[in-house]
Amino acid sequence: MSVQAFCRRLPKAELHAHLHGSISTNTMQKLINDVSHTVDKSERDVWSTVINKEGKRTLHECFAVFKMIHELVTSKEALSMVTGDVIREFADDGVCYLELRTTPRPLKGISKRGYVDTVVAVIQEASNHLELPVKLLLSIDRRQSLEEALDTVEMTAEYQQKGDGVVVGIDLSGDPTKGDATTFLPALRKAREAGLKVTLHVAEVPNVAETLSLLEFGPDRVGHGTCLHPAQGGSDELVKCFESKKIPLEVCLTSNVKCRTVQSYDVHHFRDWYERGHPMALCTDDKGVFSTSLSEEYCVAHSKLNMSQVELWKLSLSTVDYTFVTDDLKRQLRHKWQDCKQNYFQQ
Ligand code: 5GP
């Protein structure tokens, strides 16, 4: 079996996928067509060029793309459509467990809560016909105020208490060069007190003091963790703290290299943490913006980081341990992984 076929067939859990960054080129084109009657051709052409641009973008350019995507998703209908497409595409890629995250924002005629209701409704609808458990994290954007963050936490706790099991936790993300994430520590503590799971974007750019405070808070997982090591602008204290707490790391290989926070796969921090036996999950981050898929991330780990098929299998199975779900669902997922192994990999 080719590596591509192996990675496609491998059961996979996606733990770090931003909803609007995951919108594929096809869906983006649908959005552009939908606004064609209200926007002149030159603007549509700019959008098409940005969306179709392959290859690398700076971190700054990536955030400009998110802004543009937000300008296209302005209605409840558009939000429903993109959420449905994103879930279907992950399912088509052999993803067997999906955690989406998104920053609630008011859209035409709907409040932030209306936004969350819309995404939750699409997730519930998808569960009627797809064998793919989908959970949702609500994101705090670093550019927001503490009050907005506290509102997001309160809203997340309300949805969790409704008991439909879709909304499970909080994410902290947004442009890492803006704001001070430690501002949000009171909100993060409240999230924990409410029994919510918490994952934080950490050390995407060098910032030792902020990173140390976030790690000491003790999140359930962290995203990226690019600049922990002294050679990447971190410190020995950060490495020691992260290692001793064994906080699972959401690794986004293509994203890091394409937006140049990591210079090349050869120097990617994955290998070092893997050799230390640190808990890790391969993730896409923004599969639309970076033209990738979760299968592709496993292929990259094989081709660029010399991971064998056996190692990829073990890595994928271990990811189930870091999902934000009940022990019962984790058991069911592990069974699914084992069934797939018997069906596909022992022929
Ligand atoms: P949304 O939350 O609107 O569904 O997804 C897009 C948002 O996710 C962006 O505006 C940004 O706040 C966040 N995001 C996406 N990718 C990244 C990333 O690589 N790093 C950080 N820090 N935030 C990201």
Coordinates of C-alpha atoms and ligand atoms in Angstrom, one line a residue:
M1 CA 0.0 0.0 0.0
S2 CA 1.4 3.4 -0.8
V3 CA 2.0 5.9 2.0
Q4 CA -0.7 8.1 0.7
A5 CA -3.2 5.2 0.7
F6 CA -2.0 4.2 4.2
C7 CA -2.4 7.7 5.6
R8 CA -5.8 8.1 4.0
R9 CA -7.1 4.7 5.4
L10 CA -5.5 5.3 8.9
P11 CA -8.2 6.2 11.3
K12 CA -7.4 9.7 12.5
A13 CA -8.5 12.1 15.2
E14 CA -8.4 15.8 14.5
L15 CA -7.9 17.9 17.6
H16 CA -6.9 21.3 16.3
A17 CA -9.0 22.7 13.5
H18 CA -10.2 26.3 13.3
L19 CA -13.6 26.4 11.6
H20 CA -13.0 29.4 9.3
G21 CA -9.4 28.4 8.5
S22 CA -10.6 24.9 7.5
I23 CA -12.9 26.1 4.7
S24 CA -11.7 24.5 1.5
T25 CA -11.1 26.4 -1.8
N26 CA -14.3 24.8 -3.2
T27 CA -16.4 26.2 -0.4
M28 CA -14.7 29.5 -0.6
Q29 CA -15.6 29.7 -4.3
K30 CA -19.2 29.0 -3.4
L31 CA -19.1 31.9 -0.9
I32 CA -17.6 34.2 -3.5
N33 CA -20.3 33.2 -6.0
D34 CA -23.0 33.8 -3.4
V35 CA -21.9 37.5 -3.0
S36 CA -21.3 38.0 -6.8
H37 CA -24.4 40.2 -7.2
T38 CA -23.4 42.6 -4.4
V39 CA -19.6 42.9 -5.0
D40 CA -17.9 44.1 -8.1
K41 CA -15.7 41.8 -10.2
S42 CA -12.3 43.4 -9.2
E43 CA -13.0 42.6 -5.5
R44 CA -14.1 39.0 -6.4
D45 CA -10.9 38.6 -8.4
V46 CA -8.8 39.7 -5.4
W47 CA -10.5 37.2 -3.2
S48 CA -10.0 34.4 -5.7
T49 CA -6.3 35.2 -6.1
V50 CA -5.8 35.2 -2.3
I51 CA -7.7 32.0 -1.8
N52 CA -6.0 30.1 -4.6
K53 CA -2.5 31.2 -3.6
E54 CA -0.5 28.1 -2.9
G55 CA 2.7 27.9 -0.9
K56 CA 3.9 30.0 2.0
R57 CA 2.3 33.0 3.7
T58 CA 3.8 35.0 6.6
L59 CA 1.9 34.8 9.9
H60 CA 0.7 38.4 9.2
E61 CA -0.6 37.4 5.7
C62 CA -2.5 34.4 7.3
F63 CA -4.3 36.7 9.6
A64 CA -5.2 38.9 6.6
V65 CA -6.7 35.8 5.0
F66 CA -8.8 35.0 8.1
K67 CA -10.1 38.6 8.0
M68 CA -11.1 38.1 4.4
I69 CA -12.8 34.8 5.1
H70 CA -14.8 36.5 7.9
E71 CA -15.9 39.1 5.4
L72 CA -17.4 36.3 3.3
V73 CA -19.2 34.4 6.1
T74 CA -21.6 37.0 7.2
S75 CA -25.0 35.2 7.5
K76 CA -26.4 32.2 9.3
E77 CA -26.9 30.4 6.0
A78 CA -23.2 30.9 5.0
L79 CA -22.1 29.7 8.5
S80 CA -24.3 26.6 8.2
M81 CA -23.0 25.9 4.7
V82 CA -19.3 26.2 5.6
T83 CA -19.7 24.1 8.8
G84 CA -21.4 21.3 7.0
D85 CA -18.8 21.3 4.2
V86 CA -15.9 21.3 6.7
I87 CA -17.3 18.3 8.6
R88 CA -18.0 16.4 5.4
E89 CA -14.5 17.0 4.1
F90 CA -12.9 15.8 7.4
A91 CA -15.1 12.6 7.2
D92 CA -14.1 12.0 3.6
D93 CA -10.5 12.2 4.7
G94 CA -10.9 9.3 7.1
V95 CA -11.2 11.4 10.2
C96 CA -13.0 9.3 12.9
Y97 CA -13.1 12.0 15.6
L98 CA -13.2 15.8 15.0
E99 CA -12.8 18.7 17.4
L100 CA -13.6 22.0 15.7
R101 CA -13.0 25.3 17.4
T102 CA -14.4 28.7 16.5
T103 CA -14.6 32.3 17.8
P104 CA -18.3 33.2 18.2
R105 CA -19.2 36.5 16.5
P106 CA -22.4 38.2 15.7
L107 CA -23.6 37.8 12.1
K108 CA -26.4 39.5 10.1
G109 CA -29.4 39.1 12.4
I110 CA -27.8 36.7 14.9
S111 CA -25.9 37.2 18.2
K112 CA -22.8 35.3 19.3
R113 CA -25.2 32.8 20.9
G114 CA -27.1 32.5 17.6
Y115 CA -23.7 31.8 16.0
V116 CA -23.0 29.0 18.4
D117 CA -26.6 27.6 18.0
T118 CA -26.0 27.5 14.3
V119 CA -22.7 25.6 14.5
V120 CA -24.1 23.2 17.1
A121 CA -27.2 22.5 14.9
V122 CA -25.1 21.6 11.9
I123 CA -22.9 19.3 14.1
Q124 CA -26.0 17.6 15.4
E125 CA -27.5 17.2 12.0
A126 CA -24.3 15.7 10.7
S127 CA -24.3 13.1 13.5
N128 CA -27.6 11.7 12.0
H129 CA -25.8 10.6 8.8
L130 CA -22.1 10.5 9.5
E131 CA -20.2 8.1 11.8
L132 CA -18.1 10.9 13.0
P133 CA -18.3 12.3 16.6
V134 CA -17.8 16.1 16.3
K135 CA -17.1 18.3 19.4
L136 CA -16.8 22.0 19.6
L137 CA -14.5 24.4 21.5
L138 CA -15.3 28.1 21.7
S139 CA -12.3 30.3 21.1
I140 CA -11.2 33.4 22.9
D141 CA -9.3 35.7 20.5
R142 CA -6.2 37.4 22.0
R143 CA -7.4 40.8 20.7
Q144 CA -10.6 40.6 22.8
S145 CA -11.0 42.1 26.3
L146 CA -11.2 40.1 29.5
E147 CA -14.9 40.9 29.6
E148 CA -15.5 39.3 26.2
A149 CA -13.4 36.3 27.3
L150 CA -15.4 35.9 30.4
D151 CA -18.6 36.0 28.3
T152 CA -17.3 33.3 26.1
V153 CA -16.5 31.1 29.1
E154 CA -19.9 31.7 30.6
M155 CA -21.5 30.9 27.2
T156 CA -19.4 27.7 26.9
A157 CA -20.5 26.6 30.4
E158 CA -24.1 27.2 29.5
Y159 CA -23.9 25.0 26.4
Q160 CA -22.0 22.3 28.3
Q161 CA -24.8 22.3 30.9
K162 CA -27.4 21.8 28.2
G163 CA -26.1 18.3 28.1
D164 CA -26.1 17.6 24.4
G165 CA -22.4 16.9 24.7
V166 CA -21.3 19.0 21.7
V167 CA -19.6 22.0 23.3
V168 CA -16.7 20.7 25.5
G169 CA -14.3 23.5 26.1
I170 CA -12.3 26.7 25.5
D171 CA -9.5 27.6 23.1
L172 CA -7.3 30.7 23.3
S173 CA -6.0 31.7 19.9
G174 CA -5.7 34.8 17.6
D175 CA -2.7 36.7 16.3
P176 CA 0.1 35.8 18.7
T177 CA 1.9 39.1 18.0
K178 CA -1.0 41.0 19.5
G179 CA -2.1 41.4 23.1
D180 CA -1.0 39.7 26.3
A181 CA -2.5 36.2 26.8
T182 CA -2.0 36.4 30.6
T183 CA -4.8 39.0 30.7
F184 CA -7.2 36.0 30.2
L185 CA -6.0 33.9 33.1
P186 CA -9.0 34.9 35.3
A187 CA -11.3 33.7 32.4
L188 CA -9.3 30.5 32.0
R189 CA -9.5 29.7 35.7
K190 CA -13.3 30.2 35.6
A191 CA -13.4 27.8 32.6
R192 CA -11.6 25.2 34.7
E193 CA -13.8 25.8 37.7
A194 CA -16.8 25.2 35.4
G195 CA -15.4 21.8 34.4
L196 CA -14.6 22.9 30.9
K197 CA -11.5 21.6 29.0
V198 CA -9.0 24.2 28.1
T199 CA -6.5 24.3 25.2
L200 CA -4.2 27.3 24.6
H201 CA -2.1 28.5 21.7
V202 CA 1.3 28.8 23.2
A203 CA 4.7 30.0 22.1
E204 CA 3.9 30.5 18.4
V205 CA 6.4 33.4 18.6
P206 CA 9.0 33.8 21.3
N207 CA 7.6 35.2 24.5
V208 CA 9.1 33.4 27.5
A209 CA 7.2 35.2 30.3
E210 CA 3.8 34.8 28.7
T211 CA 4.4 31.2 27.8
L212 CA 5.6 30.3 31.4
S213 CA 2.4 31.8 32.9
L214 CA 0.2 29.9 30.5
L215 CA 2.0 26.6 31.1
E216 CA 1.9 27.1 34.8
F217 CA -1.8 27.5 34.6
G218 CA -1.8 23.9 33.4
P219 CA -4.0 23.7 30.3
D220 CA -5.4 20.3 29.2
R221 CA -3.5 20.6 25.9
V222 CA -1.5 23.3 24.0
G223 CA -1.3 24.2 20.4
H224 CA 1.9 24.8 18.4
G225 CA 4.5 25.2 21.2
T226 CA 7.0 26.3 18.6
C227 CA 9.2 28.6 20.7
L228 CA 9.7 26.6 23.9
H229 CA 13.3 25.5 23.3
P230 CA 16.2 28.1 23.9
A231 CA 17.3 27.7 20.2
Q232 CA 13.8 28.9 19.1
G233 CA 13.7 31.9 21.5
G234 CA 12.3 29.9 24.5
S235 CA 14.2 28.9 27.6
D236 CA 15.4 25.8 29.6
E237 CA 12.8 26.6 32.2
L238 CA 10.0 26.4 29.6
V239 CA 11.2 23.1 28.3
K240 CA 11.5 21.7 31.8
C241 CA 8.0 23.0 32.8
F242 CA 6.4 21.6 29.6
E243 CA 8.1 18.3 29.9
S244 CA 7.3 17.8 33.6
K245 CA 3.7 18.7 33.1
K246 CA 3.4 16.3 30.1
I247 CA 0.8 18.6 28.5
P248 CA -0.3 17.0 25.2
L249 CA 0.9 19.1 22.2
E250 CA -1.2 19.7 19.1
V251 CA 1.4 19.7 16.3
C252 CA 0.6 21.5 13.0
L253 CA 3.5 20.7 10.7
T254 CA 2.4 22.3 7.4
S255 CA 0.9 25.3 9.1
N256 CA 4.1 26.0 11.0
V257 CA 6.3 25.7 7.9
K258 CA 4.0 27.5 5.5
C259 CA 3.6 30.5 7.8
R260 CA 7.3 30.4 8.5
T261 CA 7.2 30.2 12.3
V262 CA 9.4 27.1 11.7
Q263 CA 12.0 27.4 8.9
S264 CA 11.8 23.8 7.6
Y265 CA 10.6 20.3 8.5
D266 CA 14.3 19.4 9.4
V267 CA 14.3 21.7 12.3
H268 CA 10.6 21.2 13.4
H269 CA 10.2 20.7 17.2
F270 CA 8.1 17.6 16.6
R271 CA 11.1 15.2 16.4
D272 CA 12.7 16.4 19.6
W273 CA 9.4 16.1 21.6
Y274 CA 8.7 12.7 19.9
E275 CA 12.1 11.4 21.0
R276 CA 11.4 12.6 24.6
G277 CA 8.2 10.5 24.5
H278 CA 6.0 13.6 25.0
P279 CA 2.3 13.2 24.3
M280 CA 1.5 14.7 20.8
A281 CA -1.3 14.8 18.2
L282 CA -0.8 15.6 14.5
C283 CA -3.4 18.3 13.4
T284 CA -4.2 20.5 10.4
D285 CA -4.8 23.9 12.1
D286 CA -6.3 25.5 9.0
K287 CA -6.7 22.9 6.3
G288 CA -8.2 25.5 3.8
V289 CA -5.7 28.2 4.3
F290 CA -2.7 25.9 4.2
S291 CA -4.1 23.5 1.5
T292 CA -3.7 20.4 3.6
S293 CA -5.7 17.5 5.1
L294 CA -5.1 15.3 8.2
S295 CA -4.0 12.5 5.9
E296 CA -1.5 14.8 4.3
E297 CA -0.1 15.7 7.7
Y298 CA 0.6 12.0 8.4
C299 CA 2.2 11.8 5.0
V300 CA 4.4 14.7 5.8
A301 CA 5.4 13.1 9.1
H302 CA 6.4 10.0 7.1
S303 CA 8.3 11.8 4.3
K304 CA 9.9 14.7 6.1
L305 CA 10.3 13.3 9.6
N306 CA 11.0 9.7 8.8
M307 CA 8.1 8.3 10.8
S308 CA 7.4 4.6 9.9
Q309 CA 3.9 3.4 9.2
V310 CA 3.9 1.6 12.6
E311 CA 4.9 4.8 14.3
L312 CA 2.1 6.7 12.5
W313 CA -0.4 4.1 13.6
K314 CA 0.7 4.3 17.2
L315 CA 0.7 8.1 17.1
S316 CA -2.8 8.2 15.6
L317 CA -4.2 5.7 18.3
S318 CA -2.5 7.6 21.1
T319 CA -4.3 10.8 20.0
V320 CA -7.6 9.3 21.3
D321 CA -6.2 9.7 24.8
Y322 CA -6.0 13.5 24.4
T323 CA -9.6 14.0 23.1
F324 CA -11.9 16.1 25.2
V325 CA -14.5 13.3 25.6
T326 CA -15.8 10.8 28.2
D327 CA -13.9 7.7 29.0
D328 CA -16.7 5.7 27.4
L329 CA -16.4 7.5 24.1
K330 CA -12.6 7.1 24.2
R331 CA -13.1 3.3 24.7
Q332 CA -15.5 3.2 21.7
L333 CA -12.9 5.2 19.6
R334 CA -10.1 2.8 20.5
H335 CA -12.3 -0.1 19.4
K336 CA -12.9 1.6 16.1
W337 CA -9.1 2.1 15.7
Q338 CA -8.5 -1.6 16.4
D339 CA -11.3 -2.7 14.0
C340 CA -9.7 -0.6 11.3
K341 CA -6.4 -2.1 12.0
Q342 CA -7.7 -5.6 11.6
N343 CA -9.6 -4.7 8.4
Y344 CA -6.9 -2.7 6.7
F345 CA -3.5 -3.4 8.0
Q346 CA -3.1 -7.1 8.5
Q347 CA -4.0 -8.3 5.1
Ligands
5GP1 P1 -12.7 31.0 13.5 O1 -12.4 31.1 14.9 O2 -13.2 32.3 12.9 O3 -13.6 29.9 13.1 O4 -11.3 30.6 12.7 C1 -10.4 31.6 12.4 C2 -9.6 32.2 13.6 O5 -8.9 31.2 14.2 C3 -8.6 33.2 13.2 O6 -9.2 34.5 13.1 C4 -7.7 33.2 14.4 O7 -8.2 33.9 15.5 C5 -7.7 31.7 14.8 N1 -6.5 31.0 14.2 C6 -6.5 30.2 13.1 N2 -5.3 29.7 12.9 C7 -4.5 30.2 13.9 C8 -3.1 30.0 14.2 O8 -2.4 29.3 13.5 N3 -2.7 30.6 15.3 C9 -3.5 31.4 16.1 N4 -3.0 31.9 17.2 N5 -4.8 31.6 15.8 C10 -5.3 31.0 14.7

